[in-house]
PDB file of C-alpha atoms in Angstrom:
ATOM      1  CA  MET A   1      92.452 143.081  78.237  1.00  0.00           C
ATOM      2  CA  GLU A   2      94.441 139.872  76.137  1.00  0.00           C
ATOM      3  CA  GLU A   3      91.945 138.179  73.708  1.00  0.00           C
ATOM      4  CA  LEU A   4      91.801 134.848  73.409  1.00  0.00           C
ATOM      5  CA  ARG A   5      92.307 133.204  70.312  1.00  0.00           C
ATOM      6  CA  ILE A   6      91.793 130.579  68.304  1.00  0.00           C
ATOM      7  CA  THR A   7      95.213 129.183  66.926  1.00  0.00           C
ATOM      8  CA  ALA A   8      95.215 126.474  64.193  1.00  0.00           C
ATOM      9  CA  GLY A   9      97.308 125.971  61.207  1.00  0.00           C
ATOM     10  CA  GLY A  10     100.228 128.847  61.575  1.00  0.00           C
ATOM     11  CA  HIS A  11      97.367 130.968  61.668  1.00  0.00           C
ATOM     12  CA  LEU A  12      95.274 133.538  63.715  1.00  0.00           C
ATOM     13  CA  GLY A  13      91.738 132.656  63.723  1.00  0.00           C
ATOM     14  CA  PRO A  14      88.802 134.297  65.241  1.00  0.00           C
ATOM     15  CA  ILE A  15      88.239 135.160  69.496  1.00  0.00           C
ATOM     16  CA  ASP A  16      87.349 131.883  71.365  1.00  0.00           C
ATOM     17  CA  SER A  17      83.806 131.573  71.805  1.00  0.00           C
ATOM     18  CA  ALA A  18      84.599 128.287  74.760  1.00  0.00           C
ATOM     19  CA  ARG A  19      86.275 131.295  76.366  1.00  0.00           C
ATOM     20  CA  VAL A  20      84.754 134.843  75.668  1.00  0.00           C
ATOM     21  CA  PRO A  21      81.081 134.706  74.721  1.00  0.00           C
ATOM     22  CA  ARG A  22      80.398 135.953  70.929  1.00  0.00           C
ATOM     23  CA  TYR A  23      78.073 138.840  71.662  1.00  0.00           C
ATOM     24  CA  SER A  24      80.993 140.879  73.973  1.00  0.00           C
ATOM     25  CA  GLY A  25      83.131 142.925  72.466  1.00  0.00           C
ATOM     26  CA  ALA A  26      84.183 144.842  68.779  1.00  0.00           C
ATOM     27  CA  ALA A  27      82.870 142.593  65.733  1.00  0.00           C
ATOM     28  CA  THR A  28      84.518 142.038  62.973  1.00  0.00           C
ATOM     29  CA  PHE A  29      83.587 139.837  60.278  1.00  0.00           C
ATOM     30  CA  ALA A  30      83.687 135.939  62.021  1.00  0.00           C
ATOM     31  CA  ARG A  31      85.311 137.554  65.219  1.00  0.00           C
ATOM     32  CA  LEU A  32      88.774 137.379  63.351  1.00  0.00           C
ATOM     33  CA  PRO A  33      91.472 139.602  63.782  1.00  0.00           C
ATOM     34  CA  ARG A  34      92.418 143.250  61.707  1.00  0.00           C
ATOM     35  CA  LEU A  35      94.552 143.369  59.919  1.00  0.00           C
ATOM     36  CA  ASP A  36      96.486 145.478  61.795  1.00  0.00           C
ATOM     37  CA  GLN A  37      96.724 141.914  64.167  1.00  0.00           C
ATOM     38  CA  VAL A  38      98.978 139.466  61.732  1.00  0.00           C
ATOM     39  CA  ASP A  39     101.761 139.736  59.797  1.00  0.00           C
ATOM     40  CA  ARG A  40     100.313 138.386  56.480  1.00  0.00           C
ATOM     41  CA  THR A  41      96.901 137.624  55.274  1.00  0.00           C
ATOM     42  CA  ASP A  42      95.891 135.409  51.898  1.00  0.00           C
ATOM     43  CA  ILE A  43      91.750 136.846  52.275  1.00  0.00           C
ATOM     44  CA  ALA A  44      91.169 139.624  53.583  1.00  0.00           C
ATOM     45  CA  VAL A  45      87.575 141.300  54.293  1.00  0.00           C
ATOM     46  CA  VAL A  46      87.460 144.747  53.502  1.00  0.00           C
ATOM     47  CA  GLY A  47      84.044 147.373  54.155  1.00  0.00           C
ATOM     48  CA  VAL A  48      83.113 149.886  51.520  1.00  0.00           C
ATOM     49  CA  PRO A  49      80.490 152.330  53.469  1.00  0.00           C
ATOM     50  CA  PHE A  50      79.022 153.982  50.414  1.00  0.00           C
ATOM     51  CA  ASP A  51      75.695 154.002  48.992  1.00  0.00           C
ATOM     52  CA  SER A  52      75.558 157.701  47.181  1.00  0.00           C
ATOM     53  CA  GLY A  53      75.016 155.273  43.455  1.00  0.00           C
ATOM     54  CA  VAL A  54      70.932 153.983  44.728  1.00  0.00           C
ATOM     55  CA  SER A  55      68.634 154.612  42.737  1.00  0.00           C
ATOM     56  CA  TYR A  56      65.715 154.243  46.367  1.00  0.00           C
ATOM     57  CA  ARG A  57      66.373 153.163  49.511  1.00  0.00           C
ATOM     58  CA  PRO A  58      69.432 154.433  50.897  1.00  0.00           C
ATOM     59  CA  GLY A  59      70.756 152.600  53.948  1.00  0.00           C
ATOM     60  CA  ALA A  60      74.031 150.187  52.506  1.00  0.00           C
ATOM     61  CA  ARG A  61      76.847 152.595  53.813  1.00  0.00           C
ATOM     62  CA  PHE A  62      75.491 150.245  57.209  1.00  0.00           C
ATOM     63  CA  GLY A  63      76.122 147.478  55.469  1.00  0.00           C
ATOM     64  CA  ALA A  64      79.145 145.859  55.847  1.00  0.00           C
ATOM     65  CA  ASN A  65      78.813 146.394  59.474  1.00  0.00           C
ATOM     66  CA  HIS A  66      75.471 145.142  60.185  1.00  0.00           C
ATOM     67  CA  VAL A  67      77.049 142.592  58.270  1.00  0.00           C
ATOM     68  CA  ARG A  68      79.654 142.045  60.442  1.00  0.00           C
ATOM     69  CA  GLU A  69      77.242 141.876  63.535  1.00  0.00           C
ATOM     70  CA  ALA A  70      75.149 139.281  62.374  1.00  0.00           C
ATOM     71  CA  SER A  71      78.654 137.303  61.206  1.00  0.00           C
ATOM     72  CA  ARG A  72      79.521 136.934  65.042  1.00  0.00           C
ATOM     73  CA  LEU A  73      77.604 133.258  65.541  1.00  0.00           C
ATOM     74  CA  LEU A  74      79.899 132.299  62.251  1.00  0.00           C
ATOM     75  CA  ARG A  75      82.222 128.930  62.896  1.00  0.00           C
ATOM     76  CA  PRO A  76      85.207 128.010  61.891  1.00  0.00           C
ATOM     77  CA  TYR A  77      84.074 125.050  60.283  1.00  0.00           C
ATOM     78  CA  ASN A  78      82.294 124.891  57.775  1.00  0.00           C
ATOM     79  CA  PRO A  79      80.836 121.575  57.184  1.00  0.00           C
ATOM     80  CA  ALA A  80      78.744 122.121  53.452  1.00  0.00           C
ATOM     81  CA  LEU A  81      82.160 122.339  52.157  1.00  0.00           C
ATOM     82  CA  ASP A  82      84.915 120.369  54.733  1.00  0.00           C
ATOM     83  CA  VAL A  83      87.106 123.292  54.813  1.00  0.00           C
ATOM     84  CA  SER A  84      87.946 124.535  57.807  1.00  0.00           C
ATOM     85  CA  PRO A  85      89.021 128.446  55.876  1.00  0.00           C
ATOM     86  CA  PHE A  86      90.978 130.140  59.032  1.00  0.00           C
ATOM     87  CA  GLU A  87      93.400 126.937  59.525  1.00  0.00           C
ATOM     88  CA  ARG A  88      93.885 126.632  55.997  1.00  0.00           C
ATOM     89  CA  VAL A  89      94.932 130.295  55.151  1.00  0.00           C
ATOM     90  CA  GLN A  90      95.743 133.656  57.204  1.00  0.00           C
ATOM     91  CA  VAL A  91      91.721 135.985  57.342  1.00  0.00           C
ATOM     92  CA  ALA A  92      91.476 138.916  58.039  1.00  0.00           C
ATOM     93  CA  ASP A  93      89.416 142.483  58.925  1.00  0.00           C
ATOM     94  CA  ALA A  94      90.919 144.707  56.736  1.00  0.00           C
ATOM     95  CA  GLY A  95      88.375 147.184  58.422  1.00  0.00           C
ATOM     96  CA  ASP A  96      86.329 149.723  55.947  1.00  0.00           C
ATOM     97  CA  MET A  97      88.097 151.903  52.957  1.00  0.00           C
ATOM     98  CA  ALA A  98      87.145 156.195  53.701  1.00  0.00           C
ATOM     99  CA  VAL A  99      85.537 156.539  50.615  1.00  0.00           C
ATOM    100  CA  ASN A 100      84.143 160.335  49.343  1.00  0.00           C
ATOM    101  CA  PRO A 101      79.937 159.668  50.391  1.00  0.00           C
ATOM    102  CA  PHE A 102      79.172 163.813  48.328  1.00  0.00           C
ATOM    103  CA  ASN A 103      81.679 162.688  45.278  1.00  0.00           C
ATOM    104  CA  ILE A 104      80.786 159.218  43.533  1.00  0.00           C
ATOM    105  CA  HIS A 105      83.879 159.752  41.325  1.00  0.00           C
ATOM    106  CA  GLU A 106      85.976 159.903  43.221  1.00  0.00           C
ATOM    107  CA  ALA A 107      85.322 157.180  44.990  1.00  0.00           C
ATOM    108  CA  ILE A 108      85.078 154.899  42.674  1.00  0.00           C
ATOM    109  CA  GLU A 109      88.886 155.949  42.168  1.00  0.00           C
ATOM    110  CA  THR A 110      89.816 155.312  45.986  1.00  0.00           C
ATOM    111  CA  VAL A 111      87.597 151.721  45.860  1.00  0.00           C
ATOM    112  CA  GLN A 112      90.218 150.775  43.438  1.00  0.00           C
ATOM    113  CA  ALA A 113      93.095 152.285  44.818  1.00  0.00           C
ATOM    114  CA  ASN A 114      92.305 150.778  47.809  1.00  0.00           C
ATOM    115  CA  ALA A 115      92.056 147.378  46.420  1.00  0.00           C
ATOM    116  CA  LEU A 116      94.921 147.396  44.761  1.00  0.00           C
ATOM    117  CA  ASP A 117      97.009 148.007  48.035  1.00  0.00           C
ATOM    118  CA  LEU A 118      95.085 145.281  49.641  1.00  0.00           C
ATOM    119  CA  THR A 119      95.812 142.750  46.910  1.00  0.00           C
ATOM    120  CA  ALA A 120      99.548 143.913  46.123  1.00  0.00           C
ATOM    121  CA  GLY A 121     100.822 140.965  47.441  1.00  0.00           C
ATOM    122  CA  GLY A 122      98.716 137.852  46.785  1.00  0.00           C
ATOM    123  CA  THR A 123      95.796 138.833  48.619  1.00  0.00           C
ATOM    124  CA  ARG A 124      92.606 138.166  48.045  1.00  0.00           C
ATOM    125  CA  LEU A 125      89.525 140.405  48.753  1.00  0.00           C
ATOM    126  CA  VAL A 126      86.129 139.709  50.012  1.00  0.00           C
ATOM    127  CA  THR A 127      84.136 142.972  50.279  1.00  0.00           C
ATOM    128  CA  LEU A 128      81.226 143.980  52.298  1.00  0.00           C
ATOM    129  CA  GLY A 129      79.041 146.841  50.749  1.00  0.00           C
ATOM    130  CA  GLY A 130      77.491 149.225  50.391  1.00  0.00           C
ATOM    131  CA  ASP A 131      75.751 149.920  47.093  1.00  0.00           C
ATOM    132  CA  HIS A 132      76.653 147.923  43.534  1.00  0.00           C
ATOM    133  CA  THR A 133      78.251 150.601  41.974  1.00  0.00           C
ATOM    134  CA  ILE A 134      81.405 149.704  44.442  1.00  0.00           C
ATOM    135  CA  ALA A 135      81.783 146.401  42.256  1.00  0.00           C
ATOM    136  CA  LEU A 136      83.092 148.532  39.290  1.00  0.00           C
ATOM    137  CA  PRO A 137      86.432 149.027  40.494  1.00  0.00           C
ATOM    138  CA  LEU A 138      86.422 146.306  43.027  1.00  0.00           C
ATOM    139  CA  LEU A 139      86.471 144.111  38.751  1.00  0.00           C
ATOM    140  CA  ARG A 140      88.801 146.972  38.162  1.00  0.00           C
ATOM    141  CA  ALA A 141      91.281 146.202  40.256  1.00  0.00           C
ATOM    142  CA  ALA A 142      90.611 142.224  39.763  1.00  0.00           C
ATOM    143  CA  SER A 143      91.383 142.595  36.656  1.00  0.00           C
ATOM    144  CA  GLU A 144      94.660 144.269  36.598  1.00  0.00           C
ATOM    145  CA  ARG A 145      95.715 141.942  39.070  1.00  0.00           C
ATOM    146  CA  ALA A 146      94.949 139.031  36.836  1.00  0.00           C
ATOM    147  CA  GLY A 147      96.956 140.570  34.143  1.00  0.00           C
ATOM    148  CA  SER A 148      93.340 139.696  32.065  1.00  0.00           C
ATOM    149  CA  PRO A 149      89.766 139.813  31.759  1.00  0.00           C
ATOM    150  CA  VAL A 150      87.683 138.081  34.075  1.00  0.00           C
ATOM    151  CA  ALA A 151      84.938 135.959  34.210  1.00  0.00           C
ATOM    152  CA  LEU A 152      81.941 137.039  36.408  1.00  0.00           C
ATOM    153  CA  LEU A 153      78.948 135.620  38.524  1.00  0.00           C
ATOM    154  CA  HIS A 154      76.327 138.379  38.444  1.00  0.00           C
ATOM    155  CA  PHE A 155      74.124 136.994  41.359  1.00  0.00           C
ATOM    156  CA  ASP A 156      71.515 139.668  41.126  1.00  0.00           C
ATOM    157  CA  ALA A 157      67.905 140.786  40.867  1.00  0.00           C
ATOM    158  CA  HIS A 158      68.356 142.940  38.556  1.00  0.00           C
ATOM    159  CA  LEU A 159      70.460 143.460  35.356  1.00  0.00           C
ATOM    160  CA  ASP A 160      72.953 146.574  36.463  1.00  0.00           C
ATOM    161  CA  THR A 161      73.425 146.908  32.678  1.00  0.00           C
ATOM    162  CA  TRP A 162      71.384 150.031  32.139  1.00  0.00           C
ATOM    163  CA  ASP A 163      73.262 153.114  30.714  1.00  0.00           C
ATOM    164  CA  THR A 164      72.544 156.188  33.230  1.00  0.00           C
ATOM    165  CA  TYR A 165      70.307 156.894  35.103  1.00  0.00           C
ATOM    166  CA  PHE A 166      68.926 161.104  35.120  1.00  0.00           C
ATOM    167  CA  GLY A 167      72.114 161.168  32.948  1.00  0.00           C
ATOM    168  CA  ALA A 168      74.462 159.566  35.864  1.00  0.00           C
ATOM    169  CA  GLU A 169      76.718 157.261  34.264  1.00  0.00           C
ATOM    170  CA  TYR A 170      78.243 155.398  37.710  1.00  0.00           C
ATOM    171  CA  THR A 171      75.588 154.481  39.980  1.00  0.00           C
ATOM    172  CA  HIS A 172      74.543 151.475  41.114  1.00  0.00           C
ATOM    173  CA  GLY A 173      72.710 150.361  38.297  1.00  0.00           C
ATOM    174  CA  THR A 174      74.964 150.749  35.513  1.00  0.00           C
ATOM    175  CA  PRO A 175      78.199 149.074  36.875  1.00  0.00           C
ATOM    176  CA  PHE A 176      78.483 145.959  34.773  1.00  0.00           C
ATOM    177  CA  ARG A 177      77.955 148.372  31.612  1.00  0.00           C
ATOM    178  CA  ARG A 178      80.383 150.043  32.280  1.00  0.00           C
ATOM    179  CA  ALA A 179      82.490 146.948  32.938  1.00  0.00           C
ATOM    180  CA  VAL A 180      82.278 145.464  29.408  1.00  0.00           C
ATOM    181  CA  GLU A 181      83.111 148.591  27.650  1.00  0.00           C
ATOM    182  CA  GLU A 182      86.151 148.945  29.688  1.00  0.00           C
ATOM    183  CA  GLY A 183      87.168 145.539  28.577  1.00  0.00           C
ATOM    184  CA  ILE A 184      87.490 144.601  32.217  1.00  0.00           C
ATOM    185  CA  LEU A 185      85.184 140.985  31.557  1.00  0.00           C
ATOM    186  CA  ASP A 186      85.850 138.386  29.788  1.00  0.00           C
ATOM    187  CA  THR A 187      82.327 138.322  27.961  1.00  0.00           C
ATOM    188  CA  GLU A 188      82.516 134.858  27.091  1.00  0.00           C
ATOM    189  CA  ALA A 189      82.620 133.868  30.531  1.00  0.00           C
ATOM    190  CA  ILE A 190      79.478 136.051  31.928  1.00  0.00           C
ATOM    191  CA  SER A 191      75.986 135.524  33.808  1.00  0.00           C
ATOM    192  CA  HIS A 192      73.329 136.732  35.611  1.00  0.00           C
ATOM    193  CA  VAL A 193      72.045 134.714  38.671  1.00  0.00           C
ATOM    194  CA  GLY A 194      68.639 135.570  39.886  1.00  0.00           C
ATOM    195  CA  THR A 195      67.133 138.174  37.920  1.00  0.00           C
ATOM    196  CA  ARG A 196      63.319 138.466  37.936  1.00  0.00           C
ATOM    197  CA  GLY A 197      60.720 141.171  38.231  1.00  0.00           C
ATOM    198  CA  PRO A 198      59.554 144.102  35.938  1.00  0.00           C
ATOM    199  CA  LEU A 199      61.972 145.985  32.972  1.00  0.00           C
ATOM    200  CA  TYR A 200      62.075 149.615  31.106  1.00  0.00           C
ATOM    201  CA  GLY A 201      61.407 147.654  27.818  1.00  0.00           C
ATOM    202  CA  VAL A 202      62.264 144.562  25.879  1.00  0.00           C
ATOM    203  CA  LYS A 203      65.532 146.532  24.810  1.00  0.00           C
ATOM    204  CA  ASP A 204      67.267 146.031  28.465  1.00  0.00           C
ATOM    205  CA  LEU A 205      67.479 142.478  27.748  1.00  0.00           C
ATOM    206  CA  GLU A 206      68.252 142.775  24.012  1.00  0.00           C
ATOM    207  CA  ASP A 207      71.284 145.674  25.633  1.00  0.00           C
ATOM    208  CA  ASP A 208      71.691 142.420  28.051  1.00  0.00           C
ATOM    209  CA  ARG A 209      72.673 139.955  25.609  1.00  0.00           C
ATOM    210  CA  ARG A 210      75.049 142.170  22.702  1.00  0.00           C
ATOM    211  CA  PHE A 211      77.065 142.482  26.470  1.00  0.00           C
ATOM    212  CA  GLY A 212      77.554 138.750  26.159  1.00  0.00           C
ATOM    213  CA  PHE A 213      75.418 137.927  29.624  1.00  0.00           C
ATOM    214  CA  GLY A 214      74.234 134.390  30.342  1.00  0.00           C
ATOM    215  CA  ILE A 215      70.377 135.299  32.199  1.00  0.00           C
ATOM    216  CA  VAL A 216      69.455 132.739  34.718  1.00  0.00           C
ATOM    217  CA  THR A 217      66.110 133.807  36.043  1.00  0.00           C
ATOM    218  CA  SER A 218      65.373 132.703  39.708  1.00  0.00           C
ATOM    219  CA  SER A 219      62.316 131.229  38.016  1.00  0.00           C
ATOM    220  CA  ASP A 220      64.808 128.826  36.368  1.00  0.00           C
ATOM    221  CA  VAL A 221      66.544 127.716  39.966  1.00  0.00           C
ATOM    222  CA  PHE A 222      62.795 126.718  40.812  1.00  0.00           C
ATOM    223  CA  ARG A 223      61.901 125.372  37.735  1.00  0.00           C
ATOM    224  CA  GLN A 224      65.278 123.495  36.478  1.00  0.00           C
ATOM    225  CA  GLY A 225      66.848 123.131  40.090  1.00  0.00           C
ATOM    226  CA  VAL A 226      70.398 123.851  41.914  1.00  0.00           C
ATOM    227  CA  ASP A 227      72.332 120.740  40.272  1.00  0.00           C
ATOM    228  CA  GLU A 228      71.214 122.371  36.380  1.00  0.00           C
ATOM    229  CA  VAL A 229      72.498 125.752  37.449  1.00  0.00           C
ATOM    230  CA  ILE A 230      75.643 124.755  39.166  1.00  0.00           C
ATOM    231  CA  ALA A 231      76.332 122.756  35.605  1.00  0.00           C
ATOM    232  CA  ARG A 232      75.891 125.543  33.100  1.00  0.00           C
ATOM    233  CA  LEU A 233      77.854 128.138  35.321  1.00  0.00           C
ATOM    234  CA  ARG A 234      80.114 125.749  35.511  1.00  0.00           C
ATOM    235  CA  ASP A 235      80.340 124.854  31.806  1.00  0.00           C
ATOM    236  CA  ARG A 236      80.288 128.770  31.040  1.00  0.00           C
ATOM    237  CA  ILE A 237      83.346 130.196  33.106  1.00  0.00           C
ATOM    238  CA  GLY A 238      85.197 127.147  32.737  1.00  0.00           C
ATOM    239  CA  ASN A 239      89.322 127.759  34.122  1.00  0.00           C
ATOM    240  CA  ARG A 240      88.738 131.475  33.711  1.00  0.00           C
ATOM    241  CA  PRO A 241      89.806 133.629  36.695  1.00  0.00           C
ATOM    242  CA  LEU A 242      86.087 134.394  38.219  1.00  0.00           C
ATOM    243  CA  TYR A 243      84.499 137.014  40.534  1.00  0.00           C
ATOM    244  CA  VAL A 244      81.548 136.889  41.896  1.00  0.00           C
ATOM    245  CA  SER A 245      78.857 139.609  42.995  1.00  0.00           C
ATOM    246  CA  VAL A 246      75.919 139.099  45.295  1.00  0.00           C
ATOM    247  CA  ASP A 247      73.821 141.932  45.255  1.00  0.00           C
ATOM    248  CA  ILE A 248      71.909 140.768  48.740  1.00  0.00           C
ATOM    249  CA  ASP A 249      68.965 141.358  46.834  1.00  0.00           C
ATOM    250  CA  VAL A 250      68.876 138.309  45.151  1.00  0.00           C
ATOM    251  CA  LEU A 251      66.817 136.981  47.721  1.00  0.00           C
ATOM    252  CA  ASP A 252      63.517 137.105  48.231  1.00  0.00           C
ATOM    253  CA  PRO A 253      62.074 139.555  49.920  1.00  0.00           C
ATOM    254  CA  ALA A 254      60.790 137.021  52.349  1.00  0.00           C
ATOM    255  CA  HIS A 255      65.193 135.862  53.034  1.00  0.00           C
ATOM    256  CA  ALA A 256      66.242 139.387  52.925  1.00  0.00           C
ATOM    257  CA  PRO A 257      63.922 142.596  53.614  1.00  0.00           C
ATOM    258  CA  GLY A 258      66.917 144.908  54.692  1.00  0.00           C
ATOM    259  CA  THR A 259      67.814 145.919  51.216  1.00  0.00           C
ATOM    260  CA  GLY A 260      67.371 149.474  48.938  1.00  0.00           C
ATOM    261  CA  THR A 261      65.507 147.539  45.778  1.00  0.00           C
ATOM    262  CA  PRO A 262      63.374 144.539  46.701  1.00  0.00           C
ATOM    263  CA  GLU A 263      61.996 142.492  44.253  1.00  0.00           C
ATOM    264  CA  ALA A 264      59.072 139.780  44.714  1.00  0.00           C
ATOM    265  CA  GLY A 265      59.825 136.172  43.572  1.00  0.00           C
ATOM    266  CA  GLY A 266      63.322 135.551  44.378  1.00  0.00           C
ATOM    267  CA  MET A 267      65.245 132.762  45.582  1.00  0.00           C
ATOM    268  CA  THR A 268      66.241 131.240  48.741  1.00  0.00           C
ATOM    269  CA  SER A 269      69.269 131.581  51.048  1.00  0.00           C
ATOM    270  CA  ARG A 270      69.592 127.956  51.250  1.00  0.00           C
ATOM    271  CA  GLU A 271      69.841 128.458  46.852  1.00  0.00           C
ATOM    272  CA  LEU A 272      71.672 131.059  46.905  1.00  0.00           C
ATOM    273  CA  LEU A 273      74.218 128.986  49.027  1.00  0.00           C
ATOM    274  CA  GLU A 274      74.005 125.988  47.596  1.00  0.00           C
ATOM    275  CA  ILE A 275      74.725 127.209  44.234  1.00  0.00           C
ATOM    276  CA  LEU A 276      78.169 129.174  45.237  1.00  0.00           C
ATOM    277  CA  ARG A 277      79.118 125.688  47.106  1.00  0.00           C
ATOM    278  CA  GLY A 278      78.790 124.394  43.335  1.00  0.00           C
ATOM    279  CA  LEU A 279      81.684 126.160  42.781  1.00  0.00           C
ATOM    280  CA  ARG A 280      83.868 124.870  44.220  1.00  0.00           C
ATOM    281  CA  GLY A 281      87.548 124.229  42.422  1.00  0.00           C
ATOM    282  CA  LEU A 282      87.110 127.436  40.284  1.00  0.00           C
ATOM    283  CA  ASN A 283      89.298 130.044  40.619  1.00  0.00           C
ATOM    284  CA  LEU A 284      87.881 132.983  42.301  1.00  0.00           C
ATOM    285  CA  VAL A 285      90.193 136.142  42.480  1.00  0.00           C
ATOM    286  CA  GLY A 286      87.758 138.080  44.068  1.00  0.00           C
ATOM    287  CA  ALA A 287      83.927 138.658  45.343  1.00  0.00           C
ATOM    288  CA  ASP A 288      82.017 141.124  46.910  1.00  0.00           C
ATOM    289  CA  VAL A 289      78.404 140.890  48.485  1.00  0.00           C
ATOM    290  CA  VAL A 290      76.444 144.294  48.722  1.00  0.00           C
ATOM    291  CA  GLU A 291      73.227 146.629  48.906  1.00  0.00           C
ATOM    292  CA  VAL A 292      72.624 145.635  52.524  1.00  0.00           C
ATOM    293  CA  ALA A 293      70.653 148.209  54.219  1.00  0.00           C
ATOM    294  CA  PRO A 294      70.118 147.461  57.395  1.00  0.00           C
ATOM    295  CA  ALA A 295      67.472 150.590  58.844  1.00  0.00           C
ATOM    296  CA  TYR A 296      64.690 147.527  56.439  1.00  0.00           C
ATOM    297  CA  ASP A 297      66.608 144.231  58.199  1.00  0.00           C
ATOM    298  CA  THR A 298      64.204 142.518  60.448  1.00  0.00           C
ATOM    299  CA  ALA A 299      65.935 140.535  63.993  1.00  0.00           C
ATOM    300  CA  GLU A 300      69.133 140.662  61.404  1.00  0.00           C
ATOM    301  CA  ILE A 301      67.678 138.038  58.601  1.00  0.00           C
ATOM    302  CA  THR A 302      69.457 139.766  56.565  1.00  0.00           C
ATOM    303  CA  GLY A 303      72.624 140.314  58.022  1.00  0.00           C
ATOM    304  CA  VAL A 304      72.724 137.085  58.546  1.00  0.00           C
ATOM    305  CA  ALA A 305      71.861 135.422  55.277  1.00  0.00           C
ATOM    306  CA  ALA A 306      75.030 137.866  53.404  1.00  0.00           C
ATOM    307  CA  SER A 307      77.463 137.037  56.534  1.00  0.00           C
ATOM    308  CA  HIS A 308      77.143 133.417  55.597  1.00  0.00           C
ATOM    309  CA  VAL A 309      77.000 134.080  51.884  1.00  0.00           C
ATOM    310  CA  ALA A 310      80.894 135.871  53.068  1.00  0.00           C
ATOM    311  CA  TYR A 311      81.814 133.050  54.853  1.00  0.00           C
ATOM    312  CA  ASP A 312      81.387 130.707  52.133  1.00  0.00           C
ATOM    313  CA  LEU A 313      83.088 133.216  49.666  1.00  0.00           C
ATOM    314  CA  VAL A 314      86.074 133.251  52.025  1.00  0.00           C
ATOM    315  CA  SER A 315      85.992 128.753  52.590  1.00  0.00           C
ATOM    316  CA  LEU A 316      85.810 128.930  48.579  1.00  0.00           C
ATOM    317  CA  MET A 317      88.390 130.881  48.568  1.00  0.00           C
ATOM    318  CA  ALA A 318      90.630 129.035  50.731  1.00  0.00           C
ATOM    319  CA  ASP A 319      90.049 125.965  49.921  1.00  0.00           C
ATOM    320  CA  ASN A 320      90.964 127.221  46.326  1.00  0.00           C
ATOM    321  CA  LEU A 321      94.310 128.328  47.698  1.00  0.00           C
ATOM    322  CA  THR A 322      94.735 125.242  49.930  1.00  0.00           C
ATOM    323  CA  PRO A 323      95.662 121.763  48.905  1.00  0.00           C
ATOM    324  CA  PRO A 324      92.924 119.338  50.405  1.00  0.00           C
ATOM    325  CA  SER A 325      93.766 118.445  54.442  1.00  0.00           C
ATOM    326  CA  LYS A 326      93.443 115.473  56.598  1.00  0.00           C
ATOM    327  CA  GLU A 327      90.051 117.225  57.398  1.00  0.00           C
ATOM    328  CA  SER A 328      89.069 116.724  53.630  1.00  0.00           C
TER     329      SER A 328
END
């Protein structure tokens, strides 16, 4: 059957929900066209169905499609940022990367190679995980495309700078330690946001400081407020190329129950979205939203939150890539 899509600004947009019910048809992110349906792409949303690096609950391999299903209600205009991202730029769903679930080293190499292929023409990526292991190859690709180490904002309940698990160097708890060791992060502009919960020991924090990370805990967000946190982060990042990595467990389990390593005392979805919106104007070169595990989700609470996070990241990229239009 013919697809009834919105076309605006010369870009092929989502299925027209005024003519096709949102709950019908195949689920792409925000009901956008597939990559093979457009001639060029400014922003690609791609899935990585991989969770062989998890240390507790499995299931994030099903996260990308869960987020796609939850994104059916997203609309073309983002009033919080006063941006119509699908009108400003061409956004498409690039489907899923085919990664080896039995060989973590091969999977990492595949993600890096695919990310480089997808960004070869200047396309920017918003990646749906998958577990947080995938952040390392995505950062490698982002740094290579930027031609320099990149700044990092890491939204997570956990530091993810541990050395090994059971002797394994590549897991969802180690990507940012590896990234610092590989020199792909600008260590003057890296920060965790939303961390909380018990650690193995004070050495975890000492190591983290040694790597150059700043820490904004979930308690800091609560006590200092969103505006002060945004100001701190913007001051730290400056005009550097920025990668944003969002582990959905940065949210309190009340706002994101469907994740593999939940921790009490997290941020609200409102706080997370407002902090992301406060990054407007920064040079966002890549982003991921990871660790959505649908088997533990309730009423798509986690999927809906993750879809809105991804939507705001797409909106920030679209705004950064284009000058303001009549809508602004």
